[in-house]
Amino acid sequence: MTGRSKSYASRVASELGVYSVLGSSRNTKLLCLQRFTRLFAYGTTTLILALHLSSLGISEARIGLFMTLTLLGDAVVSLFLTLAADGLGRRRTLAGGAALMVASGIVFAMASNYWILVAASVLGVISPSGNEIGPFRAIEESTLAQITSAAVRTDIFAWYTLLGNTGLALGTAACGWIVQLLLSRKWSDTEAYRLIFWVYAFLGLIKLSLSFLLSETCEPEGLKQNQQHKSVELDTIEAESLLTDNDNTIASSRPHAEPLPAPKASIWPAISSESRAILIKICLLFSVDSLASGLVPLSWITFFFNRKFETSEGALGSLFFTTNIASAVSNLVASSIAKRIGLVKTMVFTHLPSSMFLSLIPVPGNVGLAMTFLFLRSCLQNMDQAPRQAFVAAAVLPSERTATMGIVNISKTLCQSAGPAITGWLAGLGRFWIAFIVAGSMKISYDLAMLKMFVAYKSREEQVREDEELSGANTRPLQDDVAPSGATSPFRIGDEYGITGNVHWSHMSAFSKEKLTSHRSSSF
């Protein structure tokens, strides 16, 4: 390979974020591997979930109700786990979620009663859409944002998303061809589907094992500080216990040391007023997109192709393997685009045409053309994920990320939960095609609203960087104090506030003013 070729290959690798991933920490790689394993498991069951319930004699309307109840149950469980994750411990929460995956897989592999299956899906972890479900994603994204720098964060999220989509693609392909093989060997439909759920439970065990390999670096800073405080107290007690009777006189002559004040511990997070404002806007917009996604989850799409075109499980597995691989590769392109035009524009300009293709899927009566529209939609539908994750992570404070991402994902799940029941009702009426058109129209509305509201938005990190640049432009030495609200003269601030130099109070962002004021108040 010539020097020019090596230079070109190196530049392409840099654009695609290859060096960012290779240079990432062990915990980053483990979190990405966990997502791959989890989405592989989701892919195996999502392809046959609706077909399995139908093989048990359950009607389309009840299948839709099942999916709705599953998503509602997931929202309740995830709400508690994600809000309490930083207090309980992120690694413990991830391990608990993996245990729920195992339990759900075992129940689905053995039970036939409708309400037992509903209970297992509501209380456990079963994905009817192939998308994320449970507390995992919010915790993993918050952890990745904490342990990676802002410069490479979009690259890491792109590969995190890519590996998830690749796992989903391989899972659907493996499931389709395993079921096809078993059916050719005279297995019944139900027996073949049950074997897939045993595979799902096994994959849950693998994910549980990976959770135990994560280090303490994944925990939030507050929890680590509490653990360090307890360690200091323990060392002090042990040292005092080593004093002999002869040392009592010396010990009594020393002034009694006051115990270190323990930081206030709470499993519930605090979210600042500025973060709450942006959180409400994000939740409202993402909820529209999620309701649209709930109308056409992967389980219903497979059911649509199976019933309308009589497509076999093996062919469906190959179809969704292809679409998910295309979706996975497109995430790397999204990372490169985001570096040039910004996160919000990348989210909208890639997602908008995908929404249009979604509306066109039920129009043709030819299976080849319908698959073409599905493929084109898949090439673009997930290109907004990595920029979206980076956008949400940058919009709030580091200590708020787990709770914020959890609330965002839960609000999305709640809205998504209404979709499957509506689609089940439409399918029962022979009007399945309406769900695709309505979903596409809602997603187009979401894209346009996102562009209007956030195209000029500056993240928290960008606000701080601007304040730092302003501080470097002022050189007049001033006293180390924070100007009161309404002050007009520049003032000097130190490293303890996260910004250095001389800053004019009127030039500072609302975020930095709030940060300085709260810091100063807490120090008295």
Short mmCIF file of C-alpha atoms in Angstrom, two decimals, residues 176-189 191-192 195 313:
data_model
loop_
_atom_site.label_atom_id
_atom_site.label_comp_id
_atom_site.label_asym_id
_atom_site.label_seq_id
_atom_site.Cartn_x
_atom_site.Cartn_y
_atom_site.Cartn_z
CA GLY A 176 -35.42 -16.84 11.02
CA TRP A 177 -33.18 -19.59 9.72
CA ILE A 178 -33.24 -21.63 12.95
CA VAL A 179 -37.05 -21.62 12.89
CA GLN A 180 -37.06 -22.47 9.18
CA LEU A 181 -34.68 -25.40 9.83
CA LEU A 182 -36.77 -26.72 12.73
CA LEU A 183 -39.99 -26.48 10.73
CA SER A 184 -38.40 -28.44 7.89
CA ARG A 185 -37.64 -31.19 10.45
CA LYS A 186 -41.33 -31.50 11.36
CA TRP A 187 -41.22 -29.38 14.52
CA SER A 188 -44.47 -27.56 15.22
CA ASP A 189 -44.51 -23.76 15.07
CA GLU A 191 -42.06 -25.87 19.60
CA ALA A 192 -39.71 -23.98 17.30
CA LEU A 195 -36.58 -22.97 21.56
CA GLU A 313 -39.69 -16.88 8.65
#
